[in-house]
């Protein structure tokens, strides 16, 4: 079978989404058996609304109610709904969290949705594995991506800095790029999940492993990762604002030319271009963690049959391409220039040649607060990287089951 990663770079299917008509939503309280409640993260709401409108026009007896979610509240909101049995019909959730719900039996096995119209072979390597357990698929990914290096070429040229290709070069460049007017880099240390993923990429580069969705870490790799992230913050090469911002905040620092480079997604490039700031991308100095977003149908979905039909509509190549700001999970959806053009080249190379799917077991979620605490403690100069890594390893041995 030809590699999915090779096919992704050469996919030639046209992507067109024609949406017309008026938007209307009917609340679940209206009592309509044909209402479908769809939980959508706020960054996808605009296009999701267009897709809902298109589906309603094809199915005039059905109404789609969109409920907006946010990145910070989503895990708690979904977990509470699934545990209580009072659920929507379709949920957009992070792919790496799906198996936690599958283990509890609160989401539907969607394996039977794959076939001629949606072959499993049409999905990018790693995307279906992330949402599968014991041979069954519990969600359908529509987006699959990872971060890469984003930099301001003018600021690097002015400082005489080459694009870094190793982490040692990245740290050295961060120092050299730091001036009285701006810092060299920034980290999303204001949000634990964002910060933990930065740590995880560095840890994997240093010898930690992710296998079959499970993580094992080494103390040496943790110490190195913590020192690169926390140490650059402690030493002043990373923006002081790092301690308060998430991924979007880091991008905004770049847009305001308060930093010269950072690790960010393909979805960051267009907003930066829109504000007129010089931007280029490159493969990061080491591997990055791949993850995505997927459609889940709760086991207690009130309109399970309608939900399946709606998800089938959403996962067509053209609709999948329309909703994602990075890379669609289906190879046949990836022909649009947004995914194949020069702006996307570095992120595509990162995704297909130097990325590792995120841990999908619940143990990683339990460890995230400890990773975050370790990074914060070094960034604030409360302890050194060796001590932070030792404490983290002790907790990891308990939560993950040891190296």
Short mmCIF file of N, CA and C in Angstrom, two decimals, residues 47-133:
data_model
loop_
_atom_site.label_atom_id
_atom_site.label_comp_id
_atom_site.label_asym_id
_atom_site.label_seq_id
_atom_site.Cartn_x
_atom_site.Cartn_y
_atom_site.Cartn_z
N UNK A 47 -17.30 28.57 9.87
CA UNK A 47 -17.45 27.61 8.77
C UNK A 47 -18.45 26.52 9.15
N UNK A 48 -18.46 26.13 10.42
CA UNK A 48 -19.42 25.12 10.87
C UNK A 48 -20.85 25.60 10.62
N UNK A 49 -21.10 26.87 10.82
CA UNK A 49 -22.42 27.44 10.55
C UNK A 49 -22.78 27.31 9.08
N UNK A 50 -21.82 27.54 8.21
CA UNK A 50 -22.06 27.40 6.77
C UNK A 50 -22.37 25.94 6.42
N UNK A 51 -21.62 25.02 7.02
CA UNK A 51 -21.87 23.61 6.76
C UNK A 51 -23.24 23.18 7.27
N UNK A 52 -23.61 23.67 8.45
CA UNK A 52 -24.92 23.36 8.99
C UNK A 52 -26.02 23.87 8.07
N UNK A 53 -25.84 25.06 7.54
CA UNK A 53 -26.83 25.63 6.63
C UNK A 53 -26.95 24.78 5.36
N UNK A 54 -25.82 24.34 4.83
CA UNK A 54 -25.84 23.51 3.62
C UNK A 54 -26.55 22.19 3.88
N UNK A 55 -26.32 21.59 5.06
CA UNK A 55 -26.98 20.32 5.38
C UNK A 55 -28.49 20.52 5.53
N UNK A 56 -28.89 21.59 6.16
CA UNK A 56 -30.31 21.88 6.34
C UNK A 56 -31.01 22.06 4.99
N UNK A 57 -30.32 22.66 4.02
CA UNK A 57 -30.93 22.84 2.71
C UNK A 57 -31.12 21.50 2.00
N UNK A 58 -30.19 20.58 2.23
CA UNK A 58 -30.33 19.25 1.64
C UNK A 58 -31.35 18.41 2.40
N UNK A 59 -31.58 18.76 3.66
CA UNK A 59 -32.49 18.01 4.53
C UNK A 59 -33.42 18.99 5.24
N UNK A 60 -34.44 19.48 4.53
CA UNK A 60 -35.27 20.58 5.08
C UNK A 60 -36.07 20.22 6.33
N UNK A 61 -36.17 18.94 6.64
CA UNK A 61 -36.88 18.56 7.86
C UNK A 61 -35.97 18.49 9.08
N UNK A 62 -34.70 18.78 8.88
CA UNK A 62 -33.70 18.68 9.96
C UNK A 62 -33.17 20.06 10.30
N UNK A 63 -32.98 20.32 11.57
CA UNK A 63 -32.34 21.56 12.01
C UNK A 63 -31.09 21.23 12.82
N UNK A 64 -30.06 22.04 12.65
CA UNK A 64 -28.80 21.86 13.36
C UNK A 64 -28.66 22.96 14.40
N UNK A 65 -28.51 22.57 15.65
CA UNK A 65 -28.26 23.54 16.72
C UNK A 65 -26.79 23.49 17.08
N UNK A 66 -26.09 24.59 16.86
CA UNK A 66 -24.66 24.67 17.19
C UNK A 66 -24.49 25.24 18.59
N UNK A 67 -23.73 24.53 19.41
CA UNK A 67 -23.36 24.99 20.74
C UNK A 67 -21.85 25.22 20.75
N UNK A 68 -21.45 26.44 21.05
CA UNK A 68 -20.03 26.79 21.02
C UNK A 68 -19.30 26.29 22.26
N UNK A 69 -18.11 25.73 22.04
CA UNK A 69 -17.23 25.33 23.14
C UNK A 69 -15.91 26.09 23.02
N UNK A 70 -15.09 26.00 24.07
CA UNK A 70 -13.77 26.62 24.05
C UNK A 70 -12.71 25.59 24.44
N UNK A 71 -11.49 25.86 24.09
CA UNK A 71 -10.40 24.91 24.33
C UNK A 71 -10.23 24.62 25.81
N UNK A 72 -10.34 25.64 26.65
CA UNK A 72 -10.10 25.47 28.08
C UNK A 72 -11.22 24.66 28.75
N UNK A 73 -12.45 24.89 28.33
CA UNK A 73 -13.58 24.26 29.01
C UNK A 73 -13.98 22.91 28.41
N UNK A 74 -13.50 22.62 27.21
CA UNK A 74 -14.00 21.46 26.47
C UNK A 74 -13.85 20.13 27.19
N UNK A 75 -12.67 19.77 27.73
CA UNK A 75 -12.56 18.45 28.36
C UNK A 75 -13.55 18.24 29.51
N UNK A 76 -13.69 19.26 30.35
CA UNK A 76 -14.63 19.15 31.47
C UNK A 76 -16.07 19.08 30.98
N UNK A 77 -16.39 19.92 30.01
CA UNK A 77 -17.75 19.97 29.48
C UNK A 77 -18.14 18.64 28.84
N UNK A 78 -17.23 18.08 28.03
CA UNK A 78 -17.53 16.80 27.37
C UNK A 78 -17.61 15.67 28.39
N UNK A 79 -16.63 15.62 29.30
CA UNK A 79 -16.63 14.57 30.30
C UNK A 79 -17.89 14.57 31.15
N UNK A 80 -18.33 15.75 31.55
CA UNK A 80 -19.54 15.86 32.37
C UNK A 80 -20.77 15.39 31.60
N UNK A 81 -20.87 15.80 30.34
CA UNK A 81 -22.02 15.42 29.53
C UNK A 81 -22.07 13.91 29.30
N UNK A 82 -20.93 13.33 28.95
CA UNK A 82 -20.90 11.90 28.68
C UNK A 82 -21.17 11.08 29.93
N UNK A 83 -20.62 11.52 31.05
CA UNK A 83 -20.84 10.78 32.30
C UNK A 83 -22.30 10.85 32.76
N UNK A 84 -22.94 11.97 32.49
CA UNK A 84 -24.32 12.15 32.95
C UNK A 84 -25.32 11.49 32.02
N UNK A 85 -24.91 11.26 30.76
CA UNK A 85 -25.84 10.71 29.78
C UNK A 85 -26.71 11.75 29.12
N UNK A 86 -26.55 13.02 29.51
CA UNK A 86 -27.29 14.11 28.88
C UNK A 86 -26.35 14.76 27.87
N UNK A 87 -26.44 14.32 26.64
CA UNK A 87 -25.41 14.66 25.65
C UNK A 87 -26.00 15.32 24.42
N UNK A 88 -25.15 16.00 23.66
CA UNK A 88 -25.54 16.41 22.31
C UNK A 88 -25.48 15.20 21.37
N UNK A 89 -25.66 15.44 20.09
CA UNK A 89 -25.63 14.36 19.11
C UNK A 89 -24.25 14.18 18.48
N UNK A 90 -23.54 15.27 18.27
CA UNK A 90 -22.21 15.23 17.66
C UNK A 90 -21.31 16.19 18.43
N UNK A 91 -20.09 15.76 18.71
CA UNK A 91 -19.12 16.58 19.44
C UNK A 91 -17.82 16.63 18.65
N UNK A 92 -17.28 17.83 18.47
CA UNK A 92 -15.91 17.98 17.98
C UNK A 92 -14.99 17.94 19.19
N UNK A 93 -14.07 16.99 19.21
CA UNK A 93 -13.17 16.82 20.35
C UNK A 93 -11.76 16.54 19.84
N UNK A 94 -10.77 16.83 20.70
CA UNK A 94 -9.38 16.55 20.37
C UNK A 94 -9.20 15.05 20.18
N UNK A 95 -8.55 14.67 19.09
CA UNK A 95 -8.43 13.24 18.76
C UNK A 95 -7.76 12.44 19.87
N UNK A 96 -6.75 13.01 20.50
CA UNK A 96 -5.99 12.27 21.50
C UNK A 96 -6.79 12.02 22.78
N UNK A 97 -7.96 12.66 22.93
CA UNK A 97 -8.78 12.42 24.12
C UNK A 97 -9.88 11.39 23.87
N UNK A 98 -10.08 11.00 22.62
CA UNK A 98 -11.22 10.14 22.28
C UNK A 98 -11.16 8.79 23.00
N UNK A 99 -9.98 8.18 23.05
CA UNK A 99 -9.89 6.85 23.65
C UNK A 99 -10.19 6.84 25.14
N UNK A 100 -10.07 7.97 25.80
CA UNK A 100 -10.44 8.03 27.21
C UNK A 100 -11.95 7.82 27.37
N UNK A 101 -12.71 8.38 26.43
CA UNK A 101 -14.15 8.19 26.47
C UNK A 101 -14.53 6.79 25.99
N UNK A 102 -13.80 6.29 25.00
CA UNK A 102 -14.07 4.95 24.49
C UNK A 102 -13.89 3.90 25.60
N UNK A 103 -12.87 4.10 26.42
CA UNK A 103 -12.61 3.15 27.51
C UNK A 103 -13.78 3.13 28.51
N UNK A 104 -14.49 4.25 28.62
CA UNK A 104 -15.64 4.32 29.53
C UNK A 104 -16.94 3.87 28.88
N UNK A 105 -16.91 3.60 27.58
CA UNK A 105 -18.11 3.18 26.88
C UNK A 105 -19.12 4.28 26.63
N UNK A 106 -18.65 5.54 26.61
CA UNK A 106 -19.59 6.66 26.48
C UNK A 106 -19.65 7.24 25.07
N UNK A 107 -18.88 6.68 24.13
CA UNK A 107 -18.95 7.13 22.74
C UNK A 107 -19.23 5.93 21.84
N UNK A 108 -19.75 6.22 20.65
CA UNK A 108 -20.22 5.18 19.74
C UNK A 108 -19.10 4.66 18.85
N UNK A 109 -19.08 3.36 18.63
CA UNK A 109 -18.18 2.73 17.67
C UNK A 109 -18.65 3.11 16.26
N UNK A 110 -17.78 3.81 15.51
CA UNK A 110 -18.14 4.29 14.18
C UNK A 110 -17.45 3.49 13.07
N UNK A 111 -16.94 2.32 13.39
CA UNK A 111 -16.18 1.53 12.41
C UNK A 111 -16.99 1.23 11.16
N UNK A 112 -18.31 1.06 11.32
CA UNK A 112 -19.13 0.68 10.16
C UNK A 112 -19.38 1.84 9.21
N UNK A 113 -18.90 3.03 9.52
CA UNK A 113 -19.06 4.16 8.61
C UNK A 113 -18.00 4.17 7.51
N UNK A 114 -16.97 3.36 7.67
CA UNK A 114 -15.90 3.32 6.67
C UNK A 114 -16.25 2.32 5.58
N UNK A 115 -15.86 2.66 4.36
CA UNK A 115 -16.16 1.79 3.23
C UNK A 115 -15.81 2.48 1.94
N UNK A 116 -16.59 2.25 0.90
CA UNK A 116 -16.29 2.78 -0.43
C UNK A 116 -16.23 4.31 -0.43
N UNK A 117 -17.20 4.94 0.22
CA UNK A 117 -17.25 6.41 0.22
C UNK A 117 -16.24 7.05 1.16
N UNK A 118 -15.79 6.29 2.14
CA UNK A 118 -14.81 6.81 3.09
C UNK A 118 -13.86 5.68 3.50
N UNK A 119 -12.92 5.34 2.62
CA UNK A 119 -12.00 4.24 2.93
C UNK A 119 -11.00 4.64 4.01
N UNK A 120 -10.67 3.72 4.87
CA UNK A 120 -9.69 3.99 5.91
C UNK A 120 -8.34 4.39 5.31
N UNK A 121 -8.04 3.84 4.13
CA UNK A 121 -6.75 4.14 3.48
C UNK A 121 -6.64 5.60 3.04
N UNK A 122 -7.74 6.33 3.09
CA UNK A 122 -7.73 7.74 2.67
C UNK A 122 -7.35 8.68 3.80
N UNK A 123 -7.03 8.15 4.97
CA UNK A 123 -6.69 8.99 6.12
C UNK A 123 -5.18 9.02 6.34
N UNK A 124 -4.68 10.20 6.74
CA UNK A 124 -3.25 10.38 6.99
C UNK A 124 -2.78 9.43 8.07
N UNK A 125 -1.55 8.93 7.90
CA UNK A 125 -0.96 8.04 8.90
C UNK A 125 -1.08 8.62 10.30
N UNK A 126 -1.56 7.80 11.21
CA UNK A 126 -1.63 8.20 12.62
C UNK A 126 -2.98 8.73 13.04
N UNK A 127 -3.76 9.28 12.10
CA UNK A 127 -5.00 9.94 12.49
C UNK A 127 -6.06 8.96 12.99
N UNK A 128 -6.27 7.86 12.27
CA UNK A 128 -7.25 6.88 12.72
C UNK A 128 -6.75 6.09 13.92
N UNK A 129 -5.45 5.82 13.95
CA UNK A 129 -4.89 5.09 15.09
C UNK A 129 -5.15 5.85 16.39
N UNK A 130 -5.15 7.17 16.31
CA UNK A 130 -5.33 8.00 17.51
C UNK A 130 -6.73 7.85 18.12
N UNK A 131 -7.70 7.47 17.30
CA UNK A 131 -9.09 7.40 17.78
C UNK A 131 -9.60 5.95 17.76
N UNK A 132 -8.69 4.99 17.72
CA UNK A 132 -9.07 3.58 17.65
C UNK A 132 -8.66 2.84 18.91
N UNK A 133 -9.44 1.82 19.25
CA UNK A 133 -9.15 1.01 20.42
C UNK A 133 -9.70 -0.40 20.18
#
